[in-house]
Amino acid sequence: MSDYQLAQLPWLADAHQRFVDVHYRGKNSHAHLLNVDNALGGVVLANACAETVLCQQLTPVGACGQCKSCLLLSANNHPDLHVVKPDGNQIKVDQIRLLCQSLTQTAQQGGARVALITDVERLNIAAANALLKTLEEPGNDVVLILQTNHTSQLLPTITSRCHTLAFNAPDKQQIQQWLAQQHLLPAPNEQGKTHDVTWCLSVVGGPLSLAESLRSKHYQQLLTYRQDWAQSLQSGHLTNSLLTLTEQQIVDALNVLYLYLRQYVLKSNSKMQLQGKPALQLNPLVQGKLIEFAGTVMQMCQKLQTMPSVNTQALCQQYILTFKQLTNG
Ligand SMILES: [Zn+2]
């Protein structure tokens, strides 16, 4: 996902420019939190911020790309950039101790030293505590850049010590346009209507992963799950793809079911007519129960990520039954 360049991800431009502005004016703080999911290019932005700090001839719009620092960075070989990523599922205390130790040494290129920590929500408790002192007193010319996918999972002791870079996520329309520019959208249907692919953003995580899904067969698979859930829930019997889900596929399929259930309730609320048919009417009690049911499906998705041993067919069949019971009331 980080094969993208900053210039290819237009929604990062404002946040990047804000970072460059304060740095250019020499008013940079020592610890920055980028609350930008990696599926939106969070790591791309974090790298661009590191470049901004390290560049020896910074321009008003960002790193020059030509100085010795910029060249070392583009060769992935800058001695004063210290990158920490999760080792497996966690960022461990030894990684942070090593980082803090490296930051006490003098800069080899004579400029700033930068610590770049990605997926910072994965710091375990010991690692987070080990980072606190450096966050508070990072030393002269040390800048910490922290990228996170889930700011809510961070300890307040971390967030309160950082300056959070303001960021506006792109809306669905902007994402659809961005995908169109890359020629990733399926061809329009016979009526010339473009197919909206952004319905599954929450399943895949964000625009970069959606682009990846569209390039592979993954998107088509999600679409098939949606059609098969619609058919199965209506008929009361499991159909097609849902009969043969593997343990790798079940999480995707259940995420799609979750979306389907939410949309089902939303549609029943809207006064719009769907394809000439009067909108579906559900009483508020049934709506509430369906939302609760969708919540159960979501919880199961989360459980399955750590405990993937399940009879997928029985699970799907059980959900179809639950749906029938709730809607036939
Ligand atoms: Zn430069």
CSV table of C-alpha atoms and ligand atoms in Angstrom, one decimal:
chain,number,residue,atom,x,y,z
A,1,MET,CA,0.0,0.0,0.0
A,2,SER,CA,2.9,2.4,0.5
A,3,ASP,CA,3.9,2.2,-3.1
A,4,TYR,CA,1.9,5.4,-3.5
A,5,GLN,CA,3.6,8.8,-3.5
A,6,LEU,CA,2.3,11.8,-1.6
A,7,ALA,CA,1.3,13.5,-4.8
A,8,GLN,CA,-0.9,10.6,-5.8
A,9,LEU,CA,-3.1,10.9,-2.6
A,10,PRO,CA,-4.8,14.3,-2.9
A,11,TRP,CA,-6.5,14.1,0.5
A,12,LEU,CA,-3.1,14.2,2.2
A,13,ALA,CA,-2.1,17.5,0.6
A,14,ASP,CA,-3.6,19.9,3.2
A,15,ALA,CA,-2.2,18.1,6.2
A,16,HIS,CA,1.2,17.8,4.6
A,17,GLN,CA,1.2,21.5,3.8
A,18,ARG,CA,0.2,22.4,7.4
A,19,PHE,CA,3.1,20.4,8.6
A,20,VAL,CA,5.5,22.0,6.2
A,21,ASP,CA,4.2,25.5,7.1
A,22,VAL,CA,5.0,25.2,10.8
A,23,HIS,CA,8.3,23.6,10.1
A,24,TYR,CA,9.3,26.2,7.5
A,25,ARG,CA,8.6,29.0,10.0
A,26,GLY,CA,10.7,27.1,12.6
A,27,LYS,CA,7.8,26.6,15.0
A,28,ASN,CA,7.8,22.9,14.9
A,29,SER,CA,6.9,21.0,18.0
A,30,HIS,CA,8.9,17.9,19.0
A,31,ALA,CA,6.2,15.2,18.8
A,32,HIS,CA,3.6,14.9,16.2
A,33,LEU,CA,0.7,12.5,16.1
A,34,LEU,CA,-0.7,11.7,12.6
A,35,ASN,CA,-4.1,10.1,13.1
A,36,VAL,CA,-4.3,9.0,9.5
A,37,ASP,CA,-5.1,5.3,8.8
A,38,ASN,CA,-2.6,3.5,6.6
A,39,ALA,CA,-5.4,2.6,4.3
A,40,LEU,CA,-5.6,6.3,3.6
A,41,GLY,CA,-1.8,6.6,3.2
A,42,GLY,CA,-0.9,7.4,6.8
A,43,VAL,CA,2.6,6.0,6.4
A,44,VAL,CA,3.1,7.9,3.1
A,45,LEU,CA,2.3,11.1,5.0
A,46,ALA,CA,4.5,10.2,7.9
A,47,ASN,CA,7.4,9.6,5.6
A,48,ALA,CA,6.8,13.0,3.9
A,49,CYS,CA,6.8,14.7,7.3
A,50,ALA,CA,10.1,13.0,8.2
A,51,GLU,CA,11.5,14.2,4.8
A,52,THR,CA,10.3,17.8,5.7
A,53,VAL,CA,12.2,17.7,9.0
A,54,LEU,CA,15.4,16.2,7.6
A,55,CYS,CA,15.7,18.2,4.3
A,56,GLN,CA,18.6,20.6,4.4
A,57,GLN,CA,17.0,23.1,1.8
A,58,LEU,CA,13.4,23.0,2.8
A,59,THR,CA,11.1,24.9,0.3
A,60,PRO,CA,7.7,26.5,1.3
A,61,VAL,CA,6.0,23.4,-0.2
A,62,GLY,CA,8.1,20.7,1.2
A,63,ALA,CA,11.4,18.8,1.0
A,64,CYS,CA,13.6,19.8,-1.9
A,65,GLY,CA,14.3,16.3,-3.1
A,66,GLN,CA,17.8,17.1,-4.1
A,67,CYS,CA,19.9,17.8,-1.0
A,68,LYS,CA,22.1,15.2,0.5
A,69,SER,CA,19.5,14.3,3.1
A,70,CYS,CA,16.7,13.9,0.6
A,71,LEU,CA,19.0,11.7,-1.6
A,72,LEU,CA,19.9,9.5,1.4
A,73,LEU,CA,16.2,9.3,2.3
A,74,SER,CA,15.1,8.3,-1.2
A,75,ALA,CA,17.8,5.6,-1.0
A,76,ASN,CA,16.3,4.4,2.3
A,77,ASN,CA,19.7,5.1,3.9
A,78,HIS,CA,19.4,8.1,6.1
A,79,PRO,CA,21.4,7.5,9.3
A,80,ASP,CA,19.3,10.0,11.3
A,81,LEU,CA,16.0,8.6,10.5
A,82,HIS,CA,15.0,5.9,13.0
A,83,VAL,CA,11.9,3.9,12.0
A,84,VAL,CA,10.0,1.6,14.3
A,85,LYS,CA,7.2,-0.7,13.1
A,86,PRO,CA,5.3,-3.4,14.9
A,87,ASP,CA,7.2,-6.7,15.3
A,88,GLY,CA,4.4,-9.1,14.7
A,89,ASN,CA,1.3,-7.7,16.4
A,90,GLN,CA,3.0,-5.4,18.8
A,91,ILE,CA,5.6,-2.8,19.2
A,92,LYS,CA,7.7,-4.2,22.0
A,93,VAL,CA,9.6,-2.5,24.8
A,94,ASP,CA,13.1,-3.5,23.5
A,95,GLN,CA,12.3,-1.8,20.2
A,96,ILE,CA,11.5,1.5,22.0
A,97,ARG,CA,14.5,1.2,24.3
A,98,LEU,CA,16.8,0.8,21.3
A,99,LEU,CA,15.1,3.8,19.6
A,100,CYS,CA,15.5,6.0,22.7
A,101,GLN,CA,19.2,5.0,22.9
A,102,SER,CA,19.8,5.8,19.3
A,103,LEU,CA,18.2,9.2,19.8
A,104,THR,CA,20.7,10.2,22.4
A,105,GLN,CA,23.6,10.0,19.9
A,106,THR,CA,24.5,13.1,17.8
A,107,ALA,CA,23.1,13.5,14.3
A,108,GLN,CA,25.4,12.1,11.7
A,109,GLN,CA,24.3,14.5,9.0
A,110,GLY,CA,24.5,17.5,11.4
A,111,GLY,CA,20.7,18.2,11.2
A,112,ALA,CA,17.8,16.9,13.1
A,113,ARG,CA,17.2,13.3,14.1
A,114,VAL,CA,13.8,11.8,13.4
A,115,ALA,CA,12.0,8.9,15.1
A,116,LEU,CA,9.2,7.6,13.0
A,117,ILE,CA,6.9,5.1,14.7
A,118,THR,CA,4.1,3.6,12.6
A,119,ASP,CA,0.9,1.8,13.9
A,120,VAL,CA,1.6,3.4,17.2
A,121,GLU,CA,-1.6,1.9,18.7
A,122,ARG,CA,0.3,-1.3,18.8
A,123,LEU,CA,2.7,-0.2,21.5
A,124,ASN,CA,2.3,-2.6,24.3
A,125,ILE,CA,2.0,-1.0,27.8
A,126,ALA,CA,5.7,-1.4,28.7
A,127,ALA,CA,6.7,0.0,25.3
A,128,ALA,CA,4.3,3.0,25.7
A,129,ASN,CA,5.7,3.7,29.2
A,130,ALA,CA,9.3,3.5,27.9
A,131,LEU,CA,8.4,6.1,25.2
A,132,LEU,CA,6.9,8.6,27.6
A,133,LYS,CA,10.2,10.1,28.9
A,134,THR,CA,11.5,10.6,25.3
A,135,LEU,CA,8.2,12.2,24.3
A,136,GLU,CA,8.5,14.6,27.2
A,137,GLU,CA,12.2,15.5,26.7
A,138,PRO,CA,13.2,14.3,23.3
A,139,GLY,CA,16.6,16.2,23.3
A,140,ASN,CA,17.7,18.9,21.0
A,141,ASP,CA,16.8,18.6,17.4
A,142,VAL,CA,14.9,15.3,17.9
A,143,VAL,CA,11.5,15.1,16.3
A,144,LEU,CA,9.1,12.2,16.9
A,145,ILE,CA,6.5,11.4,14.3
A,146,LEU,CA,3.8,8.9,15.4
A,147,GLN,CA,1.3,7.5,12.9
A,148,THR,CA,-1.8,5.7,14.2
A,149,ASN,CA,-4.7,3.9,12.7
A,150,HIS,CA,-6.8,4.0,15.8
A,151,THR,CA,-6.3,7.1,18.0
A,152,SER,CA,-8.9,5.8,20.4
A,153,GLN,CA,-6.7,2.9,21.3
A,154,LEU,CA,-3.8,5.1,22.4
A,155,LEU,CA,-3.0,5.9,26.0
A,156,PRO,CA,-3.9,9.5,26.9
A,157,THR,CA,-0.4,9.9,28.3
A,158,ILE,CA,0.8,9.5,24.7
A,159,THR,CA,-1.7,11.6,22.9
A,160,SER,CA,-1.5,14.5,25.4
A,161,ARG,CA,2.3,14.8,24.8
A,162,CYS,CA,1.9,15.1,21.0
A,163,HIS,CA,0.7,17.7,18.7
A,164,THR,CA,-2.0,16.1,16.6
A,165,LEU,CA,-1.9,17.1,12.9
A,166,ALA,CA,-5.3,18.2,11.6
A,167,PHE,CA,-6.5,15.9,8.8
A,168,ASN,CA,-9.8,15.7,6.9
A,169,ALA,CA,-10.5,12.3,5.5
A,170,PRO,CA,-11.9,12.2,1.9
A,171,ASP,CA,-15.6,11.5,1.5
A,172,LYS,CA,-17.0,8.7,-0.6
A,173,GLN,CA,-17.5,10.9,-3.6
A,174,GLN,CA,-13.8,12.0,-3.6
A,175,ILE,CA,-12.7,8.3,-3.2
A,176,GLN,CA,-14.9,7.2,-6.1
A,177,GLN,CA,-13.4,10.0,-8.3
A,178,TRP,CA,-9.9,9.0,-7.2
A,179,LEU,CA,-10.5,5.4,-8.2
A,180,ALA,CA,-12.0,6.6,-11.5
A,181,GLN,CA,-8.8,8.6,-12.3
A,182,GLN,CA,-6.8,5.4,-11.9
A,183,HIS,CA,-9.2,3.5,-14.2
A,184,LEU,CA,-10.1,1.1,-11.5
A,185,LEU,CA,-13.9,1.4,-11.7
A,186,PRO,CA,-16.0,-1.3,-13.4
A,187,ALA,CA,-17.5,-0.3,-16.7
A,188,PRO,CA,-20.9,1.6,-16.4
A,189,ASN,CA,-24.0,-0.5,-16.8
A,190,GLU,CA,-26.3,-0.5,-19.9
A,191,GLN,CA,-28.1,2.6,-18.6
A,192,GLY,CA,-24.7,4.4,-18.3
A,193,LYS,CA,-24.8,4.4,-14.6
A,194,THR,CA,-21.5,4.0,-12.8
A,195,HIS,CA,-21.3,1.3,-10.1
A,196,ASP,CA,-20.6,2.8,-6.7
A,197,VAL,CA,-17.7,0.8,-5.2
A,198,THR,CA,-17.4,2.7,-2.0
A,199,TRP,CA,-20.1,0.7,-0.3
A,200,CYS,CA,-17.4,-1.7,1.0
A,201,LEU,CA,-14.9,0.9,2.3
A,202,SER,CA,-15.5,-0.2,5.9
A,203,VAL,CA,-14.9,-3.8,5.0
A,204,VAL,CA,-11.6,-3.2,3.3
A,205,GLY,CA,-10.4,-0.4,5.5
A,206,GLY,CA,-9.9,2.6,3.2
A,207,PRO,CA,-9.3,3.9,-0.4
A,208,LEU,CA,-5.8,2.4,-0.8
A,209,SER,CA,-7.0,-1.1,0.2
A,210,LEU,CA,-10.1,-0.6,-1.9
A,211,ALA,CA,-7.8,0.2,-4.9
A,212,GLU,CA,-6.0,-3.0,-4.1
A,213,SER,CA,-9.2,-5.0,-4.0
A,214,LEU,CA,-10.3,-3.6,-7.3
A,215,ARG,CA,-7.0,-4.6,-8.9
A,216,SER,CA,-7.4,-8.2,-7.6
A,217,LYS,CA,-10.4,-10.4,-7.6
A,218,HIS,CA,-11.2,-9.5,-4.0
A,219,TYR,CA,-13.7,-6.7,-4.8
A,220,GLN,CA,-15.7,-9.1,-7.1
A,221,GLN,CA,-15.8,-11.5,-4.2
A,222,LEU,CA,-17.2,-9.0,-1.8
A,223,LEU,CA,-19.9,-8.1,-4.4
A,224,THR,CA,-20.8,-11.8,-4.7
A,225,TYR,CA,-21.2,-12.1,-0.9
A,226,ARG,CA,-23.5,-9.1,-1.0
A,227,GLN,CA,-25.7,-10.6,-3.7
A,228,ASP,CA,-25.7,-14.0,-2.1
A,229,TRP,CA,-26.6,-12.6,1.4
A,230,ALA,CA,-29.5,-10.7,-0.2
A,231,GLN,CA,-30.7,-13.9,-1.9
A,232,SER,CA,-30.2,-16.1,1.1
A,233,LEU,CA,-31.8,-13.8,3.6
A,234,GLN,CA,-34.9,-13.6,1.3
A,235,SER,CA,-35.2,-17.3,0.6
A,236,GLY,CA,-34.1,-18.5,4.0
A,237,HIS,CA,-31.6,-20.9,2.5
A,238,LEU,CA,-27.8,-20.5,2.1
A,239,THR,CA,-26.8,-20.0,-1.5
A,240,ASN,CA,-23.7,-20.1,-3.7
A,241,SER,CA,-20.6,-18.6,-2.3
A,242,LEU,CA,-21.9,-18.7,1.3
A,243,LEU,CA,-22.0,-22.5,1.2
A,244,THR,CA,-18.3,-22.8,0.7
A,245,LEU,CA,-16.6,-20.1,2.8
A,246,THR,CA,-13.2,-20.8,4.1
A,247,GLU,CA,-12.0,-19.6,7.5
A,248,GLN,CA,-10.1,-16.8,5.7
A,249,GLN,CA,-13.3,-15.7,3.8
A,250,ILE,CA,-15.8,-15.8,6.7
A,251,VAL,CA,-14.6,-12.4,8.2
A,252,ASP,CA,-15.2,-10.6,4.9
A,253,ALA,CA,-18.5,-12.3,4.4
A,254,LEU,CA,-19.7,-11.4,7.9
A,255,ASN,CA,-18.5,-7.8,7.4
A,256,VAL,CA,-20.6,-7.7,4.3
A,257,LEU,CA,-23.6,-9.1,6.1
A,258,TYR,CA,-23.2,-6.5,8.8
A,259,LEU,CA,-23.3,-3.7,6.2
A,260,TYR,CA,-26.3,-5.4,4.5
A,261,LEU,CA,-28.3,-5.5,7.7
A,262,ARG,CA,-27.6,-1.8,8.5
A,263,GLN,CA,-28.6,-0.8,5.0
A,264,TYR,CA,-31.7,-2.9,5.2
A,265,VAL,CA,-32.9,-1.0,8.3
A,266,LEU,CA,-31.9,2.4,6.7
A,267,LYS,CA,-33.9,1.6,3.6
A,268,SER,CA,-36.9,0.7,5.6
A,269,ASN,CA,-36.7,4.2,7.2
A,270,SER,CA,-36.4,6.1,4.0
A,271,LYS,CA,-39.5,7.4,2.3
A,272,MET,CA,-38.0,6.7,-1.1
A,273,GLN,CA,-39.5,4.1,-3.4
A,274,LEU,CA,-37.1,1.5,-4.5
A,275,GLN,CA,-37.4,0.5,-8.1
A,276,GLY,CA,-41.0,1.4,-8.2
A,277,LYS,CA,-41.9,-0.7,-5.2
A,278,PRO,CA,-43.1,1.0,-2.0
A,279,ALA,CA,-40.3,1.2,0.6
A,280,LEU,CA,-40.1,-1.7,3.0
A,281,GLN,CA,-41.9,-0.9,6.3
A,282,LEU,CA,-40.5,-2.2,9.5
A,283,ASN,CA,-41.8,-1.3,12.9
A,284,PRO,CA,-39.3,0.4,15.3
A,285,LEU,CA,-39.1,-2.7,17.5
A,286,VAL,CA,-38.0,-4.9,14.6
A,287,GLN,CA,-35.6,-2.2,13.5
A,288,GLY,CA,-34.0,-2.1,16.9
A,289,LYS,CA,-33.7,-5.9,17.0
A,290,LEU,CA,-32.1,-6.0,13.5
A,291,ILE,CA,-29.5,-3.3,14.6
A,292,GLU,CA,-28.8,-5.4,17.7
A,293,PHE,CA,-28.4,-8.5,15.5
A,294,ALA,CA,-26.0,-6.6,13.2
A,295,GLY,CA,-24.0,-5.8,16.3
A,296,THR,CA,-23.8,-9.5,17.2
A,297,VAL,CA,-22.5,-10.2,13.7
A,298,MET,CA,-19.8,-7.5,14.1
A,299,GLN,CA,-18.7,-9.0,17.5
A,300,MET,CA,-18.4,-12.4,15.8
A,301,CYS,CA,-16.1,-10.8,13.1
A,302,GLN,CA,-13.9,-9.5,15.8
A,303,LYS,CA,-13.8,-12.8,17.7
A,304,LEU,CA,-13.0,-14.7,14.5
A,305,GLN,CA,-9.9,-12.7,13.9
A,306,THR,CA,-8.2,-14.1,17.0
A,307,MET,CA,-10.0,-17.5,17.1
A,308,PRO,CA,-10.6,-18.6,13.5
A,309,SER,CA,-11.9,-22.1,14.1
A,310,VAL,CA,-15.6,-22.2,13.2
A,311,ASN,CA,-18.1,-24.2,11.1
A,312,THR,CA,-18.7,-21.3,8.6
A,313,GLN,CA,-21.8,-22.9,7.0
A,314,ALA,CA,-23.5,-23.5,10.3
A,315,LEU,CA,-22.8,-20.0,11.4
A,316,CYS,CA,-24.2,-18.5,8.2
A,317,GLN,CA,-27.3,-20.7,8.4
A,318,GLN,CA,-27.9,-19.6,11.9
A,319,TYR,CA,-27.8,-16.0,10.9
A,320,ILE,CA,-30.3,-16.5,8.1
A,321,LEU,CA,-32.6,-18.2,10.6
A,322,THR,CA,-32.3,-15.3,13.0
A,323,PHE,CA,-33.0,-12.8,10.3
A,324,LYS,CA,-36.1,-14.7,9.2
A,325,GLN,CA,-37.4,-14.9,12.8
A,326,LEU,CA,-36.8,-11.2,13.4
A,327,THR,CA,-38.4,-10.0,10.1
A,328,ASN,CA,-41.4,-12.4,10.1
A,329,GLY,CA,-42.0,-11.4,13.7
B,1,ZN,ZN,16.2,18.3,0.6
